Short mmCIF file of C-alpha atoms in Angstrom, two decimals:
data_model
loop_
_atom_site.label_atom_id
_atom_site.label_comp_id
_atom_site.label_asym_id
_atom_site.label_seq_id
_atom_site.Cartn_x
_atom_site.Cartn_y
_atom_site.Cartn_z
CA MET X 1 0.00 0.00 0.00
CA ASN X 2 2.74 2.35 1.07
CA LYS X 3 4.72 1.56 -2.04
CA LEU X 4 1.69 2.11 -4.23
CA GLY X 5 0.91 5.45 -2.57
CA CYS X 6 4.49 6.55 -3.01
CA SER X 7 4.54 5.63 -6.68
CA SER X 8 1.20 7.30 -7.33
CA ARG X 9 2.44 10.49 -5.63
CA LEU X 10 5.53 10.30 -7.81
CA GLY X 11 3.29 9.94 -10.84
CA VAL X 12 1.33 13.05 -9.90
CA LEU X 13 4.57 14.98 -9.41
CA LEU X 14 5.83 13.78 -12.74
CA GLY X 15 2.57 14.80 -14.38
CA ILE X 16 2.78 18.29 -12.88
CA PHE X 17 6.40 18.55 -14.00
CA ILE X 18 5.55 17.52 -17.54
CA LEU X 19 2.64 19.97 -17.64
CA ALA X 20 4.88 22.75 -16.41
CA LEU X 21 7.46 21.84 -19.00
CA LEU X 22 4.80 21.90 -21.70
CA LEU X 23 3.58 25.31 -20.56
CA THR X 24 7.12 26.69 -20.45
CA ALA X 25 7.78 25.27 -23.86
CA PHE X 26 4.61 26.86 -25.15
CA VAL X 27 5.52 30.23 -23.67
CA ILE X 28 9.10 30.31 -24.94
CA GLY X 29 8.09 28.82 -28.27
CA PRO X 30 7.35 31.16 -31.15
CA LEU X 31 3.58 30.68 -30.85
CA GLY X 32 3.27 31.66 -27.20
CA SER X 33 5.91 34.38 -27.22
CA ARG X 34 4.22 36.07 -30.16
CA LEU X 35 0.80 35.66 -28.55
CA LEU X 36 1.88 36.91 -25.13
CA ASN X 37 4.35 39.39 -26.58
CA ILE X 38 7.34 38.17 -24.60
CA GLN X 39 10.94 38.63 -25.62
CA VAL X 40 12.61 35.24 -25.32
CA PRO X 41 16.37 35.16 -24.87
CA SER X 42 18.09 33.84 -27.95
CA TYR X 43 19.66 30.80 -26.24
CA LEU X 44 16.16 29.45 -25.60
CA GLN X 45 15.04 29.88 -29.17
CA VAL X 46 14.94 26.86 -31.43
CA GLY X 47 16.23 27.56 -34.89
CA LYS X 48 13.72 28.00 -37.63
CA PRO X 49 13.16 24.68 -39.35
CA HIS X 50 15.05 24.61 -42.56
CA VAL X 51 13.64 22.20 -45.08
CA GLN X 52 16.10 20.86 -47.56
CA LEU X 53 15.20 17.92 -49.74
CA PRO X 54 18.61 16.96 -51.14
CA SER X 55 20.94 15.49 -48.58
CA GLU X 56 23.82 17.67 -47.48
CA ALA X 57 27.46 16.93 -48.11
CA VAL X 58 29.48 16.24 -44.98
CA PHE X 59 32.85 15.04 -46.23
CA HIS X 60 34.63 14.93 -49.48
CA VAL X 61 36.82 11.94 -50.14
CA GLY X 62 38.65 12.52 -53.36
CA GLY X 63 36.00 13.28 -55.95
CA PHE X 64 33.34 11.52 -53.98
CA THR X 65 30.93 13.39 -51.76
CA ILE X 66 29.75 11.70 -48.61
CA THR X 67 26.39 13.01 -47.52
CA ASN X 68 24.82 12.81 -44.10
CA THR X 69 22.21 10.32 -45.34
CA LEU X 70 24.90 8.06 -46.75
CA LEU X 71 26.67 8.21 -43.42
CA SER X 72 23.59 7.17 -41.50
CA SER X 73 22.84 4.38 -43.97
CA TRP X 74 26.32 3.05 -43.27
CA ILE X 75 25.56 3.13 -39.57
CA THR X 76 22.33 1.23 -40.26
CA ILE X 77 24.21 -1.43 -42.19
CA LEU X 78 26.87 -1.67 -39.52
CA ILE X 79 24.32 -2.02 -36.73
CA LEU X 80 22.29 -4.64 -38.59
CA PHE X 81 25.41 -6.59 -39.44
CA LEU X 82 26.85 -6.46 -35.93
CA VAL X 83 23.60 -7.39 -34.19
CA PHE X 84 22.85 -10.34 -36.42
CA PHE X 85 26.47 -11.42 -36.61
CA ALA X 86 26.55 -11.57 -32.84
CA ALA X 87 23.24 -13.37 -32.84
CA THR X 88 24.21 -16.11 -35.25
CA ARG X 89 27.91 -16.45 -34.52
CA LYS X 90 27.42 -19.43 -32.24
CA MET X 91 24.20 -21.07 -33.23
CA LYS X 92 22.61 -23.30 -30.66
CA VAL X 93 19.59 -25.58 -30.86
CA ILE X 94 18.40 -24.07 -27.62
CA PRO X 95 18.85 -20.39 -28.45
CA GLY X 96 20.07 -17.61 -26.23
CA ARG X 97 18.35 -14.23 -26.08
CA LEU X 98 20.05 -12.64 -29.06
CA GLN X 99 19.65 -15.73 -31.20
CA SER X 100 15.99 -15.93 -30.17
CA PHE X 101 15.56 -12.35 -31.29
CA ALA X 102 17.14 -13.08 -34.67
CA GLU X 103 14.99 -16.17 -34.99
CA VAL X 104 11.84 -14.26 -34.15
CA VAL X 105 12.73 -11.64 -36.77
CA VAL X 106 13.47 -14.16 -39.49
CA GLU X 107 10.62 -16.48 -38.60
CA GLY X 108 8.12 -13.63 -38.47
CA MET X 109 9.15 -12.37 -41.87
CA TYR X 110 9.33 -15.89 -43.24
CA ASN X 111 5.84 -16.76 -42.05
CA PHE X 112 4.47 -13.54 -43.50
CA ILE X 113 6.16 -14.24 -46.84
CA GLN X 114 5.02 -17.83 -46.79
CA GLY X 115 1.44 -16.71 -46.26
CA VAL X 116 1.60 -14.59 -49.40
CA SER X 117 3.85 -16.54 -51.74
CA GLY X 118 3.36 -20.10 -50.57
CA GLU X 119 5.92 -22.61 -49.34
CA LYS X 120 7.78 -22.99 -52.63
CA ASN X 121 8.94 -19.44 -53.28
CA ALA X 122 9.25 -18.19 -49.71
CA ARG X 123 12.97 -18.92 -49.59
CA ILE X 124 13.61 -16.88 -52.73
CA PHE X 125 11.66 -13.91 -51.42
CA LEU X 126 12.98 -13.90 -47.86
CA PRO X 127 16.43 -12.32 -48.46
CA VAL X 128 15.09 -9.57 -50.71
CA VAL X 129 11.91 -8.73 -48.83
CA GLY X 130 13.56 -9.18 -45.46
CA THR X 131 16.50 -6.95 -46.32
CA ILE X 132 14.22 -4.21 -47.61
CA PHE X 133 12.15 -4.38 -44.43
CA LEU X 134 15.09 -4.38 -42.05
CA TYR X 135 16.93 -1.65 -43.94
CA VAL X 136 13.96 0.71 -44.13
CA ILE X 137 12.78 0.17 -40.56
CA THR X 138 16.27 0.54 -39.10
CA ASN X 139 16.86 3.70 -41.11
CA ALA X 140 13.56 5.10 -39.89
CA TRP X 141 13.96 4.21 -36.23
CA LEU X 142 17.60 5.22 -35.97
CA ALA X 143 16.65 8.66 -37.22
CA LEU X 144 14.40 9.09 -34.18
CA ILE X 145 17.40 8.94 -31.87
CA PRO X 146 18.30 12.49 -30.78
CA VAL X 147 21.82 12.28 -32.26
CA TRP X 148 20.29 12.37 -35.71
CA GLY X 149 19.69 15.86 -37.01
CA THR X 150 21.10 17.63 -33.98
CA ILE X 151 24.85 17.27 -34.18
CA GLY X 152 26.31 19.16 -37.10
CA PHE X 153 27.93 22.34 -38.20
CA TRP X 154 27.01 25.70 -39.66
CA GLU X 155 27.67 26.22 -43.28
CA HIS X 156 27.83 29.76 -44.52
CA GLY X 157 26.33 29.95 -47.93
CA GLU X 158 24.77 32.74 -49.95
CA GLU X 159 21.51 32.44 -47.97
CA GLY X 160 23.33 32.96 -44.71
CA ALA X 161 24.31 30.32 -42.16
CA ILE X 162 22.66 26.96 -42.67
CA PHE X 163 22.80 24.19 -40.11
CA VAL X 164 24.06 20.95 -41.63
CA PRO X 165 23.45 17.89 -39.43
CA LEU X 166 26.09 15.21 -39.43
CA LEU X 167 23.49 12.48 -39.53
CA ARG X 168 20.15 12.68 -41.24
CA ALA X 169 17.39 10.08 -41.64
CA ALA X 170 18.60 7.95 -44.53
CA ASN X 171 15.07 7.35 -45.76
CA THR X 172 14.69 11.07 -46.49
CA ASP X 173 17.21 10.82 -49.29
CA ILE X 174 15.51 10.15 -52.60
CA ASN X 175 18.62 8.38 -53.85
CA LEU X 176 18.20 5.74 -51.19
CA THR X 177 14.52 5.15 -51.84
CA LEU X 178 15.19 5.12 -55.56
CA SER X 179 18.01 2.61 -55.14
CA ILE X 180 15.77 0.21 -53.20
CA ALA X 181 12.98 0.74 -55.72
CA LEU X 182 15.31 -0.04 -58.62
CA PHE X 183 16.58 -3.12 -56.85
CA ALA X 184 13.02 -4.28 -56.14
CA PHE X 185 12.01 -3.61 -59.74
CA CYS X 186 14.98 -5.54 -61.18
CA PHE X 187 14.38 -8.38 -58.75
CA ILE X 188 10.71 -8.65 -59.68
CA GLU X 189 11.28 -8.57 -63.44
CA ILE X 190 14.26 -10.94 -63.42
CA LEU X 191 12.45 -13.32 -61.11
CA GLY X 192 9.41 -13.33 -63.40
CA MET X 193 11.55 -14.03 -66.45
CA THR X 194 13.56 -16.82 -64.87
CA LYS X 195 10.61 -18.48 -63.21
CA ILE X 196 8.17 -18.40 -66.13
CA GLY X 197 10.66 -18.10 -68.99
CA PRO X 198 11.53 -14.80 -70.73
CA LEU X 199 9.27 -15.24 -73.77
CA LYS X 200 6.34 -16.49 -71.77
CA TYR X 201 6.80 -13.68 -69.28
CA ILE X 202 6.69 -11.03 -72.02
CA ASP X 203 3.80 -12.83 -73.68
CA GLY X 204 2.04 -12.58 -70.34
CA PHE X 205 1.74 -8.85 -70.90
CA PHE X 206 0.52 -8.88 -74.48
CA ASN X 207 -1.29 -12.21 -74.73
CA PHE X 208 -0.26 -12.72 -78.36
CA GLY X 209 -2.21 -15.97 -78.45
CA VAL X 210 -5.46 -14.15 -79.31
CA LEU X 211 -3.85 -12.47 -82.31
CA ARG X 212 -2.43 -15.78 -83.45
CA ASP X 213 -5.88 -17.33 -83.11
CA ALA X 214 -7.24 -14.56 -85.32
CA PHE X 215 -4.89 -15.41 -88.18
CA VAL X 216 -5.39 -19.13 -87.74
CA GLY X 217 -9.13 -18.42 -87.94
CA LEU X 218 -8.61 -16.39 -91.13
CA PHE X 219 -6.69 -19.26 -92.63
CA LYS X 220 -9.58 -21.58 -91.85
CA GLY X 221 -12.06 -19.11 -93.31
CA LYS X 222 -13.76 -17.92 -90.16
CA ILE X 223 -14.02 -14.25 -91.13
CA LYS X 224 -16.27 -13.03 -88.32
CA GLN X 225 -14.15 -14.63 -85.65
CA PHE X 226 -11.05 -13.18 -87.31
CA PHE X 227 -12.26 -9.62 -86.78
CA THR X 228 -13.30 -10.08 -83.17
CA ASN X 229 -10.02 -11.85 -82.37
CA LEU X 230 -8.07 -9.20 -84.24
CA ALA X 231 -9.73 -6.45 -82.22
CA ASN X 232 -9.15 -8.39 -79.00
CA GLY X 233 -5.56 -9.06 -79.93
CA PHE X 234 -4.78 -5.39 -80.51
CA LEU X 235 -6.63 -4.49 -77.34
CA ASN X 236 -4.45 -6.99 -75.47
CA ILE X 237 -1.31 -5.43 -76.92
CA PHE X 238 -2.50 -2.02 -75.82
CA ILE X 239 -3.24 -3.35 -72.34
CA GLY X 240 0.18 -4.97 -72.33
CA ILE X 241 1.86 -1.66 -73.09
CA LEU X 242 -0.12 -0.08 -70.27
CA GLU X 243 0.92 -2.85 -67.95
CA ILE X 244 4.59 -2.46 -68.82
CA VAL X 245 4.26 1.24 -68.14
CA SER X 246 2.64 0.40 -64.82
CA HIS X 247 5.60 -1.80 -63.95
CA PHE X 248 7.91 1.16 -64.50
CA ILE X 249 5.59 3.43 -62.57
CA ARG X 250 6.07 1.10 -59.62
CA ILE X 251 9.63 2.41 -59.35
CA ILE X 252 8.34 5.95 -59.02
CA SER X 253 5.59 5.05 -56.58
CA PHE X 254 7.99 3.01 -54.48
CA THR X 255 10.48 5.85 -54.45
CA PHE X 256 8.15 8.68 -53.62
CA ARG X 257 5.98 6.82 -51.15
CA LEU X 258 8.88 6.15 -48.84
CA PHE X 259 10.65 9.43 -49.53
CA GLY X 260 7.48 11.47 -49.07
CA ASN X 261 6.36 9.77 -45.87
CA MET X 262 9.74 9.92 -44.24
CA THR X 263 10.46 13.50 -45.27
CA ALA X 264 7.02 14.57 -44.11
CA GLY X 265 7.61 12.85 -40.78
CA GLU X 266 10.92 14.57 -40.31
CA ILE X 267 9.48 17.97 -41.20
CA LEU X 268 6.55 17.33 -38.85
CA LEU X 269 8.91 16.59 -35.98
CA MET X 270 11.03 19.61 -36.84
CA VAL X 271 8.06 21.94 -36.95
CA MET X 272 6.58 20.60 -33.73
CA THR X 273 9.89 20.99 -31.97
CA PHE X 274 10.18 24.51 -33.30
CA LEU X 275 6.69 25.54 -32.22
CA VAL X 276 6.68 23.92 -28.78
CA PRO X 277 10.25 22.91 -27.90
CA PHE X 278 9.46 20.34 -25.20
CA VAL X 279 6.95 17.53 -24.66
CA ALA X 280 4.56 18.36 -27.52
CA ALA X 281 6.64 16.44 -30.07
CA VAL X 282 6.63 13.23 -28.05
CA PRO X 283 3.34 11.83 -29.42
CA PHE X 284 4.64 12.54 -32.88
CA TYR X 285 7.73 10.50 -32.14
CA GLY X 286 5.38 7.63 -31.32
CA LEU X 287 3.58 8.25 -34.56
CA GLU X 288 6.84 8.27 -36.50
CA THR X 289 7.81 4.95 -34.92
CA LEU X 290 4.59 3.51 -36.28
CA VAL X 291 5.09 5.19 -39.66
CA GLY X 292 8.61 3.79 -39.91
CA PHE X 293 7.30 0.29 -39.28
CA LEU X 294 4.41 0.77 -41.68
CA GLN X 295 6.54 2.14 -44.49
CA ALA X 296 9.03 -0.69 -44.14
CA MET X 297 6.14 -3.13 -44.15
CA ILE X 298 4.56 -1.49 -47.19
CA PHE X 299 7.77 -1.38 -49.20
CA ALA X 300 8.65 -4.99 -48.40
CA GLY X 301 5.07 -6.19 -48.72
CA LEU X 302 4.51 -4.58 -52.10
CA THR X 303 7.79 -6.01 -53.38
CA LEU X 304 6.59 -9.38 -52.21
CA VAL X 305 3.16 -9.04 -53.81
CA PHE X 306 4.56 -7.81 -57.12
CA GLY X 307 7.09 -10.64 -57.03
CA VAL X 308 4.35 -13.19 -56.44
CA LEU X 309 2.35 -11.69 -59.33
CA ALA X 310 5.42 -11.95 -61.56
CA VAL X 311 5.94 -15.57 -60.62
CA THR X 312 2.34 -16.67 -61.20
CA PRO X 313 1.65 -17.38 -64.89
CA HIS X 314 -0.25 -14.51 -66.44
CA HIS X 315 -2.83 -16.46 -68.40
CA GLU X 316 -4.45 -17.96 -65.35
CA GLU X 317 -4.52 -14.61 -63.66
CA GLY X 318 -6.04 -13.03 -66.77
CA ALA X 319 -8.65 -15.75 -66.96
CA GLU X 320 -9.59 -15.05 -63.39
CA GLU X 321 -9.91 -11.40 -64.05
CA HIS X 322 -12.14 -11.79 -67.08
CA HIS X 323 -14.70 -14.00 -65.40
CA MET R 1 15.49 16.56 -60.46
CA GLU R 2 18.23 18.56 -58.82
CA SER R 3 15.84 20.20 -56.39
CA ILE R 4 14.79 16.90 -54.79
CA GLY R 5 18.34 15.68 -54.87
CA ILE R 6 18.64 12.88 -57.38
CA ASN R 7 22.34 12.38 -57.81
CA PRO R 8 23.66 9.48 -59.92
CA GLN R 9 26.82 9.13 -57.88
CA LEU R 10 24.91 8.95 -54.63
CA LEU R 11 22.34 6.63 -56.17
CA VAL R 12 25.06 4.17 -57.13
CA ALA R 13 26.52 4.45 -53.64
CA PHE R 14 23.17 3.63 -52.06
CA LEU R 15 22.61 0.77 -54.48
CA ILE R 16 26.00 -0.69 -53.56
CA ASN R 17 25.14 -0.15 -49.89
CA PHE R 18 21.93 -2.05 -50.28
CA LEU R 19 23.63 -4.89 -52.14
CA ILE R 20 26.28 -5.11 -49.42
CA LEU R 21 23.58 -5.25 -46.76
CA PHE R 22 21.75 -7.86 -48.81
CA GLY R 23 24.87 -10.00 -48.98
CA LEU R 24 25.75 -9.52 -45.34
CA LEU R 25 22.30 -10.33 -44.05
CA THR R 26 22.07 -13.38 -46.30
CA ALA R 27 25.35 -14.68 -44.91
CA VAL R 28 24.79 -13.69 -41.31
CA LEU R 29 21.04 -13.86 -40.81
CA TYR R 30 18.85 -15.70 -43.30
CA LYS R 31 21.08 -18.65 -44.07
CA PRO R 32 22.10 -19.64 -40.54
CA ILE R 33 18.70 -18.95 -39.04
CA LEU R 34 16.79 -20.84 -41.70
CA LYS R 35 19.25 -23.70 -41.38
CA MET R 36 18.77 -23.72 -37.64
CA LEU R 37 15.00 -23.56 -38.00
CA ASP R 38 15.08 -26.45 -40.46
CA GLU R 39 17.33 -28.42 -38.17
CA ARG R 40 15.09 -27.77 -35.22
CA GLN R 41 12.03 -28.70 -37.21
CA ALA R 42 13.66 -31.95 -38.26
CA LYS R 43 14.66 -32.62 -34.69
CA ILE R 44 11.19 -31.92 -33.35
CA LYS R 45 9.67 -34.10 -36.01
CA GLU R 46 12.10 -36.87 -35.23
CA SER R 47 11.52 -36.70 -31.51
CA LEU R 48 7.77 -36.62 -32.00
CA GLU R 49 8.01 -39.70 -34.17
CA GLN R 50 10.19 -41.34 -31.57
CA ALA R 51 7.73 -40.47 -28.84
CA GLU R 52 4.94 -41.94 -30.93
CA LYS R 53 6.98 -45.07 -31.45
CA ILE R 54 7.75 -45.38 -27.76
CA LYS R 55 4.11 -44.86 -26.93
CA GLU R 56 3.13 -47.58 -29.35
CA GLN R 57 5.78 -49.87 -27.95
CA THR R 58 4.63 -49.20 -24.41
CA SER R 59 1.04 -49.90 -25.22
CA ARG R 60 2.05 -53.02 -27.08
CA SER R 61 4.14 -54.32 -24.18
CA GLU R 62 1.39 -53.38 -21.77
CA GLU R 63 -0.98 -55.48 -23.80
CA GLN R 64 1.55 -58.27 -23.82
CA ILE R 65 1.90 -58.07 -20.07
CA LYS R 66 -1.85 -58.11 -19.68
CA ALA R 67 -2.12 -61.14 -21.91
CA ALA R 68 0.66 -62.87 -19.98
CA ILE R 69 -1.06 -62.14 -16.69
CA GLU R 70 -4.33 -63.43 -18.06
CA ALA R 71 -2.66 -66.60 -19.31
CA ALA R 72 -0.91 -67.11 -15.98
CA ARG R 73 -4.16 -66.67 -14.14
CA LYS R 74 -5.87 -69.20 -16.33
CA GLU R 75 -3.02 -71.61 -15.90
CA GLY R 76 -3.12 -71.11 -12.18
CA GLN R 77 -6.79 -71.79 -12.10
CA VAL R 78 -6.28 -74.96 -14.10
CA ILE R 79 -3.50 -76.04 -11.75
CA ILE R 80 -5.67 -75.33 -8.71
CA ALA R 81 -8.53 -77.26 -10.21
CA GLN R 82 -6.24 -80.15 -11.02
CA ALA R 83 -4.73 -80.08 -7.57
CA SER R 84 -8.07 -80.13 -5.88
CA GLN R 85 -9.11 -82.97 -8.11
CA ILE R 86 -5.96 -84.86 -7.23
CA ALA R 87 -6.52 -84.14 -3.57
CA ASP R 88 -10.04 -85.48 -3.80
CA LYS R 89 -8.74 -88.55 -5.48
CA ILE R 90 -6.07 -89.05 -2.88
CA LYS R 91 -8.60 -88.59 -0.10
CA GLU R 92 -10.92 -91.02 -1.73
CA GLU R 93 -8.13 -93.51 -2.21
CA ALA R 94 -6.99 -93.12 1.34
CA LYS R 95 -10.47 -93.66 2.58
CA GLU R 96 -10.88 -96.69 0.39
CA GLY R 97 -7.56 -98.09 1.52
CA ALA R 98 -8.38 -97.55 5.16
CA ARG R 99 -11.72 -99.20 4.78
CA LYS R 100 -10.17 -102.16 3.04
CA GLU R 101 -7.51 -102.52 5.68
CA ALA R 102 -10.08 -102.25 8.37
CA ASP R 103 -12.12 -104.93 6.67
CA ILE R 104 -9.07 -107.11 6.40
CA ILE R 105 -8.26 -106.60 10.05
CA ILE R 106 -11.85 -107.24 11.10
CA ASN R 107 -12.02 -110.36 8.98
CA LYS R 108 -8.74 -111.56 10.33
CA ALA R 109 -9.95 -110.89 13.85
CA LYS R 110 -13.18 -112.65 13.13
CA ASP R 111 -11.33 -115.61 11.69
CA GLU R 112 -9.03 -115.69 14.64
CA ILE R 113 -11.94 -115.46 17.01
CA LYS R 114 -13.66 -118.20 15.16
CA LEU R 115 -10.50 -120.30 15.15
CA GLU R 116 -10.05 -119.66 18.80
CA ARG R 117 -13.61 -120.54 19.47
CA ASP R 118 -13.34 -123.69 17.43
CA LYS R 119 -10.18 -124.58 19.21
CA SER R 120 -11.77 -123.87 22.51
CA ILE R 121 -14.73 -125.91 21.58
CA ALA R 122 -12.49 -128.73 20.42
CA ASP R 123 -10.44 -128.46 23.57
CA LEU R 124 -13.56 -128.34 25.62
CA ARG R 125 -14.86 -131.25 23.79
CA THR R 126 -11.74 -133.32 24.35
CA GLU R 127 -11.62 -132.19 27.91
CA PHE R 128 -15.22 -132.98 28.32
CA ALA R 129 -14.73 -136.35 26.67
CA ASN R 130 -11.82 -137.11 28.90
CA LEU R 131 -13.81 -135.96 31.85
CA THR R 132 -16.72 -138.04 30.73
CA VAL R 133 -14.45 -141.02 30.25
CA LEU R 134 -12.96 -140.39 33.61
CA ALA R 135 -16.38 -140.03 35.10
CA ALA R 136 -17.74 -143.05 33.36
CA GLU R 137 -14.72 -145.02 34.39
CA LYS R 138 -15.34 -143.86 37.84
CA VAL R 139 -19.00 -144.62 37.53
CA ILE R 140 -18.81 -148.02 36.07
CA LYS R 141 -15.55 -148.67 37.62
CA GLU R 142 -14.88 -150.80 34.90
CA SER R 143 -11.96 -150.44 32.67
CA VAL R 144 -13.21 -150.61 29.30
CA ASP R 145 -10.86 -151.07 26.57
CA ALA R 146 -9.61 -147.61 25.84
CA LYS R 147 -10.06 -148.01 22.19
CA LYS R 148 -13.55 -149.32 22.53
CA HIS R 149 -14.31 -146.65 24.97
CA ARG R 150 -13.08 -143.93 22.72
CA LYS R 151 -15.27 -145.21 19.99
CA LEU R 152 -18.21 -145.21 22.24
CA ILE R 153 -17.71 -141.65 23.26
CA ASP R 154 -17.22 -140.55 19.73
CA ASP R 155 -20.40 -142.23 18.79
CA VAL R 156 -22.20 -140.45 21.55
CA LEU R 157 -20.71 -137.18 20.54
CA GLU R 158 -21.61 -137.84 16.95
CA GLU R 159 -25.06 -138.57 18.07
CA SER R 160 -25.15 -135.44 20.15
CA LYS R 161 -23.89 -133.37 17.24
CA THR R 162 -26.56 -134.67 15.02
CA PHE R 163 -28.94 -134.03 17.78
CA LYS R 164 -27.74 -130.52 18.24
CA GLN R 165 -28.10 -129.91 14.60
CA ASN R 166 -31.61 -131.18 14.62
#
């Protein structure tokens, strides 16, 4: 009882403290100070959020520019490698904690993939889909750590001094999202071609069989059927072209979905921190955690679904769609 | 394109990054973990099969034991039945033997008694005859020829026997 009372009193104190912090933050923030007409000393002011879409250069190594996003993606890779290397270095049948964690990660992804693609192809999809998921989610969650976006230097350009953070959320670099999208696209198309056969895979788009039927019909003297099949055949080719275009559009949608969501999240956090420096941004951090998970899930899941579509023969799928 | 930051050099760098991560995770995560999961699955399957086998074996041996117990019980019952039969027989035989022996003894005793009686009677008779002879001798005071006398007595006795029988 005593312990409970003590902890509840502590909770109340903590609540009051947080509320006070929120109020202070509101007052010294730009909103409150403008509203209440208070001059806030400059050391309490948070810099105006500066939105810059391209990543900023941090180092130059020879002719190569290392940007802050590239740096944080290296950290992501290093962390993922180290964690899972440690987890699987000494594999045991009865796993320790770290190995259990790695097993839960792999098994969870594997079961998800298996549910979508079936037993046969799950092992082909796991490395690609799993890597995309782990890369995106680690990039997103690492960027929520305070070190990201806060440690940096001032660069004096023509617009005045600009703060350049040493580390920036890797997912907010369009080059990164584009690189994953290109990889996913190549994986999907190559997988489709190798699994179904290159000619059959391309035929899956255009469905040349109808056109061939038309000419076979003409040869046999079925004029009426020839025209309907001819029309259908050309329609199929048109649909095929559309579908090929849609495959390429996937790259763009992949790229901008992740880039847009992550950049928006970062700007949201920046703006919230600028407006109310303390406390108010915390719920948004929770939201960004969720968004990071969701975006990783969406990127990996869509790659998986497109891959499964590429692997399933097109004719059956088409037949299902027409009925 | 420049304003959102697409940069071919950086793009290639990120692509290489991703491929490196892909390779690393394949070597360090997917392969060993899947192998371990497969191994564990095989092991679990094997041990489940073994357990099933052991269970089957146990139930089979249990049945065997039950059957053996049943057989033993039946055998025991048969043996008990046989034993009691044999005991009955032995009792019966003993009884029979005892009766027979008793009969023999009784008969022997009877015979002996009879023999004794006959002997006594014969002795009595001779005694009586001698007495009679002595008496008659005394009475008639006359010494009859012993042989003649004997004959006389025998005649009388014969007569008396026939008389007795009549």
